[in-house]
Structure formats: structure tokens, C-alpha cells
């Protein structure tokens, strides 16, 4: 990010309250404007991540989500609207985000992540947020991020529990280090309140803001494990596996002046 | 004795019990103890004599890589952390 884009007066006004945050200021906001983020799926987690990143002024969002809006989406997927039932989710999400912030470039992709498209989509951005409901999608994204050395914010939930970690390939454990294989009995449909998916989504968006601006300490090498039933939240240190088939042979690259790697 | 916390997704087997005390020296013995009190728990946590790959175990707040052989102290806290993917 050697040449950061300038802010217009309208943008300075829009982002004034967050630019008051110590260590953010105009340079931090310009870093956000220069940033590009891929969000995998726009459900209860990913949709809320995208909403907060657009609100924060991230310059470009590449959004991947297939399918049409269903009634059962509407308890948590805040980018989907009742009047768009039966129509493509990606269109509803794009419209809602452009209504919120016309400055953010939206690149809509009406596909879910797979091993066929992951590398192509990851190549278009600086970093990735994974919020997909299937482990096959998450593993494909994890592998693509490790191959391209792009940071990956892993955000997931079930019931009243949530997990969050930030993966820096070559420096931190990857998803396959933590879970070498998907859990037995995982089902595509899962119990979820929007307030729970939105909680972990908000934290994932914070991780992105920290990575892009260089402010704060990203949640690397640790998993935030949240039990919202009892409000018992812990940070569990996690370690790389030397025998990890995905990242075991990947070395760290030199650090830069931001948290992006 | 170690305190073993039962994840939400397995509490249907424990009748809603959230934690249990176990006299164990490693994770395998913890699971034996759980199975004794809550039949069916072992199958949910283990496969082919190993910890299932979709479940992590944290001993004293550190996710461990030694699986069933991870050592447990008398005052340890043990958490099983199933992978979740809800988005």
C-alpha cells in the first residue's frame, strides 16, 4: 500500500467518528479505502461482516454467495430483504451495501467457494473472511489463502457458540492445523440466532480493520472460543502442525509495516 | 481431579450437565470417564481409537496436538472444541 488513495470531503465527513480513533486518523482511513476483501458467503456471519466493512469504508469487497433468498434466511442474513424472496441473494446484498456506502466497490460473484474458483477470487483481494457453512468450502479457501499467502479471518458459529481466529499463512496455524478433517455429524443446517452470528461477524470485521490499518493486535495463533450461553469466552493458544498437509512446508515471509503479513 | 467441560453439541448425551470431575492422567482416560457416566460420548469424540480429526482438545486453555496421549494434571481444565462452520 505504498500509494494510498486520497479522501474526498464527503468521505472525511462520513468516516469522521472512526477517524477519531487513536492511531487511525486519515492514514488509517486511506488504508481502508485502498483495501480489498473477499467475503465467502453473505449469511448471518458473512453478510454482517460485509455490512460493517462497507460502513468502515473498505474500498473493494468481492462477495461470493450463490442461490436465492429464502424465508429461513431472514432471521439472520441482514443483507437479504423480504421483498427479494426468490431472487438472487447476491443482488440483494449488493443493493443493500450500495445503499449504505456507494463509495465501496462491490464485485458480486453468484457462486460459492470451491476448489475451482478459490484461487481466482483470492487473487483479486488483499485478504479474506471465511463465513461459509460447509467445511468443504472452508478447506478450499484455507488452501487457496495458504498458496497465495493471503491472511484469512476464520469466523464460524453454532448454536450459542462461536470461533474466531486470524490465519497468516506461514506464521500461524491454518484451518487444517486446528481441524485436520471436518467434524462428523456436521449438518448444512444449524441452530442460529442472528444475534449470535452477528456477534462473531462484528469481531471478524474488527480483525479485518486491524489487519488493514496495522492498529491493535490481530487474533493470530489463538482461537477465540465463545460460549454465549454462559458468556464464557476464552482465547485458546493454537499451534502449527509440522505435519500439516496444507501449510506444514510453508515458511513465513518478511513482515511489512501493516498487519497484512 | 481435573474438570472436564462438555461442549454444547454433546450435552444431549450428558443430560445437560456442563462439566464433570475426572480422575485422569491423559485425555484418553478423560474420555473413558465420560463414557462411563454418559454412554455414547466416546463415539462422538473418537474414531478408530483416536480423537476425531474434527474435534480439538484444549488442556489448561491450550489446544493440544498429542490427542488422546495429552497429559492431564489433577487441577487441569479440559475442553473439547468441536469444529463448527456455521455462517
GROMACS .gro file of C-alpha atoms in nm:
model
  348
    1UNK     CA    1   0.000   0.000   0.000
    2UNK     CA    2   0.269   0.248  -0.093
    3UNK     CA    3   0.034   0.491  -0.270
    4UNK     CA    4  -0.279   0.539  -0.067
    5UNK     CA    5  -0.585   0.699  -0.227
    6UNK     CA    6  -0.693   1.045  -0.116
    7UNK     CA    7  -1.019   1.101   0.072
    8UNK     CA    8  -1.287   1.337  -0.052
    9UNK     CA    9  -1.451   1.586   0.184
   10UNK     CA   10  -1.764   1.373   0.179
   11UNK     CA   11  -1.560   1.069   0.285
   12UNK     CA   12  -1.391   1.264   0.565
   13UNK     CA   13  -1.734   1.359   0.691
   14UNK     CA   14  -1.871   1.005   0.658
   15UNK     CA   15  -1.584   0.843   0.846
   16UNK     CA   16  -1.511   1.124   1.092
   17UNK     CA   17  -1.611   0.938   1.406
   18UNK     CA   18  -1.393   0.634   1.334
   19UNK     CA   19  -1.103   0.853   1.221
   20UNK     CA   20  -1.107   0.995   1.575
   21UNK     CA   21  -0.996   0.651   1.694
   22UNK     CA   22  -0.638   0.684   1.821
   23UNK     CA   23  -0.384   0.561   1.562
   24UNK     CA   24  -0.642   0.553   1.280
   25UNK     CA   25  -0.675   0.910   1.155
   26UNK     CA   26  -0.668   0.995   0.787
   27UNK     CA   27  -0.391   0.750   0.703
   28UNK     CA   28  -0.581   0.460   0.857
   29UNK     CA   29  -0.889   0.557   0.662
   30UNK     CA   30  -0.689   0.576   0.340
   31UNK     CA   31  -0.556   0.227   0.411
   32UNK     CA   32  -0.914   0.104   0.444
   33UNK     CA   33  -1.003   0.275   0.116
   34UNK     CA   34  -0.710   0.106  -0.055
   35UNK     CA   35  -0.802  -0.236   0.081
   36UNK     CA   36  -0.982  -0.520  -0.092
   37UNK     CA   37  -1.151  -0.805   0.094
   38UNK     CA   38  -1.314  -1.127  -0.022
   39UNK     CA   39  -1.608  -1.244   0.189
   40UNK     CA   40  -1.714  -1.605   0.140
   41UNK     CA   41  -2.093  -1.625   0.180
   42UNK     CA   42  -2.318  -1.346   0.293
   43UNK     CA   43  -2.525  -1.527   0.553
   44UNK     CA   44  -2.563  -1.442   0.918
   45UNK     CA   45  -2.187  -1.406   0.960
   46UNK     CA   46  -2.054  -1.300   0.619
   47UNK     CA   47  -2.336  -1.059   0.541
   48UNK     CA   48  -2.279  -0.876   0.867
   49UNK     CA   49  -1.903  -0.871   0.808
   50UNK     CA   50  -1.959  -0.719   0.464
   51UNK     CA   51  -2.201  -0.461   0.606
   52UNK     CA   52  -1.951  -0.342   0.868
   53UNK     CA   53  -1.664  -0.338   0.620
   54UNK     CA   54  -1.867  -0.129   0.377
   55UNK     CA   55  -1.965   0.102   0.661
   56UNK     CA   56  -1.599   0.134   0.759
   57UNK     CA   57  -1.505   0.238   0.407
   58UNK     CA   58  -1.318  -0.067   0.276
   59UNK     CA   59  -1.255   0.020  -0.087
   60UNK     CA   60  -1.344  -0.305  -0.257
   61UNK     CA   61  -1.548  -0.605  -0.149
   62UNK     CA   62  -1.552  -0.923  -0.355
   63UNK     CA   63  -1.858  -1.112  -0.238
   64UNK     CA   64  -1.929  -1.477  -0.312
   65UNK     CA   65  -2.269  -1.630  -0.249
   66UNK     CA   66  -2.493  -1.845  -0.468
   67UNK     CA   67  -2.866  -1.908  -0.452
   68UNK     CA   68  -3.185  -1.718  -0.396
   69UNK     CA   69  -3.329  -1.558  -0.083
   70UNK     CA   70  -3.544  -1.796   0.123
   71UNK     CA   71  -3.776  -1.713   0.412
   72UNK     CA   72  -3.549  -1.905   0.650
   73UNK     CA   73  -3.261  -1.670   0.564
   74UNK     CA   74  -3.432  -1.369   0.712
   75UNK     CA   75  -3.376  -1.433   1.084
   76UNK     CA   76  -3.006  -1.356   1.048
   77UNK     CA   77  -2.899  -1.260   0.697
   78UNK     CA   78  -2.928  -0.886   0.729
   79UNK     CA   79  -2.842  -0.814   0.367
   80UNK     CA   80  -3.145  -1.012   0.248
   81UNK     CA   81  -3.485  -0.847   0.238
   82UNK     CA   82  -3.841  -0.977   0.236
   83UNK     CA   83  -3.921  -0.810  -0.095
   84UNK     CA   84  -3.634  -1.004  -0.256
   85UNK     CA   85  -3.759  -1.354  -0.165
   86UNK     CA   86  -3.697  -1.594  -0.450
   87UNK     CA   87  -3.441  -1.367  -0.614
   88UNK     CA   88  -3.059  -1.392  -0.609
   89UNK     CA   89  -2.901  -1.331  -0.270
   90UNK     CA   90  -2.602  -1.162  -0.428
   91UNK     CA   91  -2.827  -0.898  -0.582
   92UNK     CA   92  -2.997  -0.819  -0.252
   93UNK     CA   93  -2.661  -0.797  -0.079
   94UNK     CA   94  -2.513  -0.572  -0.346
   95UNK     CA   95  -2.812  -0.339  -0.335
   96UNK     CA   96  -2.808  -0.312   0.044
   97UNK     CA   97  -2.436  -0.242   0.055
   98UNK     CA   98  -2.452   0.020  -0.219
   99UNK     CA   99  -2.738   0.189  -0.032
  100UNK     CA  100  -2.519   0.202   0.277
  101UNK     CA  101  -2.198   0.315   0.110
  102UNK     CA  102  -2.177   0.399  -0.259
  103UNK     CA  103  -1.802   0.457  -0.223
  104UNK     CA  104  -1.731   0.086  -0.172
  105UNK     CA  105  -1.678  -0.105  -0.495
  106UNK     CA  106  -1.878  -0.427  -0.488
  107UNK     CA  107  -1.772  -0.721  -0.703
  108UNK     CA  108  -2.065  -0.964  -0.688
  109UNK     CA  109  -1.995  -1.330  -0.755
  110UNK     CA  110  -2.302  -1.554  -0.765
  111UNK     CA  111  -2.102  -1.862  -0.671
  112UNK     CA  112  -1.997  -2.033  -0.352
  113UNK     CA  113  -1.630  -2.104  -0.292
  114UNK     CA  114  -1.490  -2.426  -0.434
  115UNK     CA  115  -1.150  -2.561  -0.529
  116UNK     CA  116  -1.232  -2.447  -0.884
  117UNK     CA  117  -1.280  -2.076  -0.813
  118UNK     CA  118  -1.095  -2.013  -0.484
  119UNK     CA  119  -0.755  -1.920  -0.631
  120UNK     CA  120  -0.910  -1.686  -0.888
  121UNK     CA  121  -1.116  -1.500  -0.628
  122UNK     CA  122  -0.840  -1.482  -0.367
  123UNK     CA  123  -0.606  -1.334  -0.627
  124UNK     CA  124  -0.834  -1.028  -0.654
  125UNK     CA  125  -0.801  -0.917  -0.290
  126UNK     CA  126  -0.564  -0.836  -0.005
  127UNK     CA  127  -0.731  -1.063   0.249
  128UNK     CA  128  -1.024  -1.294   0.303
  129UNK     CA  129  -1.303  -1.352   0.553
  130UNK     CA  130  -1.446  -1.702   0.555
  131UNK     CA  131  -1.802  -1.741   0.674
  132UNK     CA  132  -1.913  -2.043   0.474
  133UNK     CA  133  -2.140  -2.307   0.627
  134UNK     CA  134  -1.968  -2.608   0.473
  135UNK     CA  135  -1.626  -2.737   0.567
  136UNK     CA  136  -1.552  -2.823   0.203
  137UNK     CA  137  -1.575  -2.452   0.119
  138UNK     CA  138  -1.364  -2.355   0.419
  139UNK     CA  139  -1.092  -2.604   0.338
  140UNK     CA  140  -1.083  -2.484  -0.027
  141UNK     CA  141  -1.050  -2.124   0.092
  142UNK     CA  142  -0.786  -2.214   0.351
  143UNK     CA  143  -0.576  -2.391   0.088
  144UNK     CA  144  -0.608  -2.101  -0.158
  145UNK     CA  145  -0.506  -1.848   0.107
  146UNK     CA  146  -0.205  -2.056   0.209
  147UNK     CA  147  -0.099  -2.089  -0.157
  148UNK     CA  148  -0.126  -1.714  -0.211
  149UNK     CA  149   0.000  -1.615   0.137
  150UNK     CA  150  -0.312  -1.404   0.197
  151UNK     CA  151  -0.445  -1.350   0.551
  152UNK     CA  152  -0.766  -1.533   0.630
  153UNK     CA  153  -1.009  -1.445   0.908
  154UNK     CA  154  -1.190  -1.765   1.005
  155UNK     CA  155  -1.526  -1.697   1.165
  156UNK     CA  156  -1.779  -1.964   1.249
  157UNK     CA  157  -2.062  -2.037   1.487
  158UNK     CA  158  -2.311  -2.300   1.600
  159UNK     CA  159  -2.600  -2.256   1.839
  160UNK     CA  160  -2.476  -2.008   2.101
  161UNK     CA  161  -2.107  -2.082   2.041
  162UNK     CA  162  -1.862  -1.914   1.807
  163UNK     CA  163  -1.500  -1.947   1.698
  164UNK     CA  164  -1.269  -1.688   1.550
  165UNK     CA  165  -0.904  -1.686   1.450
  166UNK     CA  166  -0.684  -1.494   1.208
  167UNK     CA  167  -0.459  -1.703   0.990
  168UNK     CA  168  -0.137  -1.561   0.848
  169UNK     CA  169  -0.002  -1.837   0.622
  170UNK     CA  170   0.347  -1.945   0.718
  171UNK     CA  171   0.327  -1.772   1.057
  172UNK     CA  172   0.017  -1.909   1.227
  173UNK     CA  173  -0.175  -2.236   1.228
  174UNK     CA  174  -0.408  -2.277   0.932
  175UNK     CA  175  -0.756  -2.426   0.949
  176UNK     CA  176  -0.621  -2.773   0.874
  177UNK     CA  177  -0.374  -2.745   1.162
  178UNK     CA  178  -0.665  -2.696   1.402
  179UNK     CA  179  -0.910  -2.935   1.237
  180UNK     CA  180  -0.737  -3.178   1.000
  181UNK     CA  181  -1.075  -3.308   0.892
  182UNK     CA  182  -1.431  -3.190   0.920
  183UNK     CA  183  -1.628  -3.298   1.226
  184UNK     CA  184  -1.855  -3.596   1.192
  185UNK     CA  185  -2.222  -3.514   1.209
  186UNK     CA  186  -2.181  -3.156   1.080
  187UNK     CA  187  -2.501  -3.060   0.902
  188UNK     CA  188  -2.561  -2.791   0.642
  189UNK     CA  189  -2.845  -2.652   0.854
  190UNK     CA  190  -2.763  -2.548   1.208
  191UNK     CA  191  -2.926  -2.368   1.502
  192UNK     CA  192  -2.861  -1.995   1.485
  193UNK     CA  193  -2.988  -1.665   1.616
  194UNK     CA  194  -2.889  -1.362   1.412
  195UNK     CA  195  -2.757  -1.200   1.728
  196UNK     CA  196  -2.507  -1.485   1.770
  197UNK     CA  197  -2.388  -1.493   1.409
  198UNK     CA  198  -2.375  -1.114   1.419
  199UNK     CA  199  -2.157  -1.119   1.729
  200UNK     CA  200  -1.879  -1.322   1.571
  201UNK     CA  201  -1.925  -1.129   1.246
  202UNK     CA  202  -1.861  -0.800   1.423
  203UNK     CA  203  -1.543  -0.939   1.573
  204UNK     CA  204  -1.432  -1.070   1.233
  205UNK     CA  205  -1.482  -0.723   1.086
  206UNK     CA  206  -1.270  -0.581   1.369
  207UNK     CA  207  -0.995  -0.826   1.276
  208UNK     CA  208  -1.004  -0.703   0.916
  209UNK     CA  209  -0.985  -0.340   1.027
  210UNK     CA  210  -0.685  -0.422   1.247
  211UNK     CA  211  -0.510  -0.614   0.970
  212UNK     CA  212  -0.562  -0.336   0.716
  213UNK     CA  213  -0.475  -0.040   0.938
  214UNK     CA  214  -0.199  -0.204   1.139
  215UNK     CA  215  -0.368  -0.094   1.460
  216UNK     CA  216  -0.400  -0.333   1.751
  217UNK     CA  217  -0.302  -0.697   1.774
  218UNK     CA  218  -0.472  -0.945   1.544
  219UNK     CA  219  -0.603  -1.270   1.685
  220UNK     CA  220  -0.319  -1.479   1.543
  221UNK     CA  221  -0.202  -1.806   1.693
  222UNK     CA  222  -0.509  -1.812   1.912
  223UNK     CA  223  -0.869  -1.915   1.877
  224UNK     CA  224  -1.133  -1.702   2.042
  225UNK     CA  225  -1.385  -1.956   2.161
  226UNK     CA  226  -1.711  -1.803   2.272
  227UNK     CA  227  -1.984  -1.975   2.467
  228UNK     CA  228  -2.258  -1.714   2.464
  229UNK     CA  229  -2.498  -1.933   2.661
  230UNK     CA  230  -2.287  -1.874   2.968
  231UNK     CA  231  -2.087  -1.577   2.836
  232UNK     CA  232  -1.775  -1.785   2.889
  233UNK     CA  233  -1.526  -1.659   2.631
  234UNK     CA  234  -1.168  -1.781   2.609
  235UNK     CA  235  -0.863  -1.730   2.394
  236UNK     CA  236  -0.705  -2.069   2.331
  237UNK     CA  237  -0.346  -2.071   2.203
  238UNK     CA  238  -0.316  -2.287   1.893
  239UNK     CA  239  -0.003  -2.420   1.727
  240UNK     CA  240   0.108  -2.506   1.375
  241UNK     CA  241   0.139  -2.872   1.292
  242UNK     CA  242   0.466  -2.956   1.127
  243UNK     CA  243   0.288  -3.242   0.950
  244UNK     CA  244   0.002  -3.024   0.824
  245UNK     CA  245  -0.052  -3.121   0.458
  246UNK     CA  246  -0.165  -2.766   0.375
  247UNK     CA  247   0.082  -2.534   0.547
  248UNK     CA  248   0.343  -2.761   0.705
  249UNK     CA  249   0.606  -2.673   0.442
  250UNK     CA  250   0.518  -2.303   0.414
  251UNK     CA  251   0.770  -2.060   0.557
  252UNK     CA  252   0.692  -1.714   0.689
  253UNK     CA  253   0.755  -1.420   0.462
  254UNK     CA  254   0.911  -1.100   0.596
  255UNK     CA  255   0.675  -0.874   0.788
  256UNK     CA  256   0.564  -0.539   0.649
  257UNK     CA  257   0.455  -0.219   0.820
  258UNK     CA  258   0.094  -0.333   0.840
  259UNK     CA  259  -0.067  -0.638   0.995
  260UNK     CA  260  -0.133  -0.781   0.650
  261UNK     CA  261   0.162  -1.012   0.656
  262UNK     CA  262  -0.938  -3.405   3.996
  263UNK     CA  263  -0.947  -3.247   3.653
  264UNK     CA  264  -1.252  -3.050   3.547
  265UNK     CA  265  -1.388  -3.159   3.210
  266UNK     CA  266  -1.621  -2.926   3.024
  267UNK     CA  267  -1.874  -3.078   2.788
  268UNK     CA  268  -1.939  -2.886   2.466
  269UNK     CA  269  -2.288  -2.766   2.390
  270UNK     CA  270  -2.326  -3.001   2.097
  271UNK     CA  271  -2.268  -3.307   2.321
  272UNK     CA  272  -2.484  -3.207   2.615
  273UNK     CA  273  -2.774  -3.410   2.482
  274UNK     CA  274  -2.567  -3.712   2.591
  275UNK     CA  275  -2.487  -3.566   2.932
  276UNK     CA  276  -2.843  -3.474   3.017
  277UNK     CA  277  -2.745  -3.109   3.008
  278UNK     CA  278  -2.454  -3.149   3.251
  279UNK     CA  279  -2.192  -2.885   3.163
  280UNK     CA  280  -1.888  -3.016   3.347
  281UNK     CA  281  -1.770  -3.318   3.541
  282UNK     CA  282  -1.474  -3.402   3.764
  283UNK     CA  283  -1.245  -3.676   3.636
  284UNK     CA  284  -0.953  -3.859   3.790
  285UNK     CA  285  -0.741  -3.897   3.478
  286UNK     CA  286  -0.378  -3.868   3.371
  287UNK     CA  287  -0.439  -3.816   3.000
  288UNK     CA  288  -0.714  -3.732   2.753
  289UNK     CA  289  -0.787  -4.098   2.683
  290UNK     CA  290  -0.871  -4.154   3.048
  291UNK     CA  291  -1.086  -3.843   3.048
  292UNK     CA  292  -1.289  -3.989   2.762
  293UNK     CA  293  -1.312  -4.324   2.940
  294UNK     CA  294  -1.453  -4.137   3.239
  295UNK     CA  295  -1.703  -3.952   3.022
  296UNK     CA  296  -1.814  -4.274   2.855
  297UNK     CA  297  -1.868  -4.435   3.193
  298UNK     CA  298  -2.100  -4.156   3.301
  299UNK     CA  299  -2.250  -4.066   2.965
  300UNK     CA  300  -2.264  -4.366   2.730
  301UNK     CA  301  -2.217  -4.275   2.367
  302UNK     CA  302  -1.973  -3.994   2.439
  303UNK     CA  303  -1.670  -4.193   2.323
  304UNK     CA  304  -1.815  -4.248   1.977
  305UNK     CA  305  -1.878  -3.878   1.940
  306UNK     CA  306  -1.524  -3.788   2.042
  307UNK     CA  307  -1.320  -4.075   1.898
  308UNK     CA  308  -1.290  -4.269   1.577
  309UNK     CA  309  -1.074  -4.576   1.516
  310UNK     CA  310  -0.916  -4.539   1.856
  311UNK     CA  311  -0.811  -4.176   1.801
  312UNK     CA  312  -0.957  -3.838   1.874
  313UNK     CA  313  -1.177  -3.740   1.581
  314UNK     CA  314  -0.996  -3.501   1.350
  315UNK     CA  315  -1.283  -3.256   1.359
  316UNK     CA  316  -1.251  -3.211   1.735
  317UNK     CA  317  -0.975  -3.023   1.912
  318UNK     CA  318  -0.896  -3.068   2.278
  319UNK     CA  319  -0.770  -2.787   2.497
  320UNK     CA  320  -0.594  -2.867   2.823
  321UNK     CA  321  -0.545  -2.571   3.054
  322UNK     CA  322  -0.651  -2.332   2.777
  323UNK     CA  323  -0.402  -2.460   2.520
  324UNK     CA  324  -0.513  -2.652   2.215
  325UNK     CA  325  -0.306  -2.969   2.220
  326UNK     CA  326  -0.156  -3.171   1.941
  327UNK     CA  327  -0.099  -3.501   2.120
  328UNK     CA  328  -0.459  -3.611   2.107
  329UNK     CA  329  -0.551  -3.889   2.346
  330UNK     CA  330  -0.200  -3.900   2.491
  331UNK     CA  331  -0.204  -3.539   2.610
  332UNK     CA  332  -0.120  -3.531   2.979
  333UNK     CA  333  -0.368  -3.412   3.239
  334UNK     CA  334  -0.283  -3.273   3.582
  335UNK     CA  335  -0.511  -3.311   3.884
  336UNK     CA  336  -0.608  -2.944   3.862
  337UNK     CA  337  -0.636  -2.928   3.482
  338UNK     CA  338  -0.928  -2.791   3.288
  339UNK     CA  339  -1.017  -2.989   2.977
  340UNK     CA  340  -1.232  -2.852   2.695
  341UNK     CA  341  -1.337  -3.040   2.386
  342UNK     CA  342  -1.377  -2.794   2.099
  343UNK     CA  343  -1.567  -2.937   1.803
  344UNK     CA  344  -1.511  -2.760   1.476
  345UNK     CA  345  -1.807  -2.550   1.369
  346UNK     CA  346  -1.878  -2.397   1.033
  347UNK     CA  347  -2.199  -2.208   1.074
  348UNK     CA  348  -2.204  -1.891   0.875
   0.00000   0.00000   0.00000
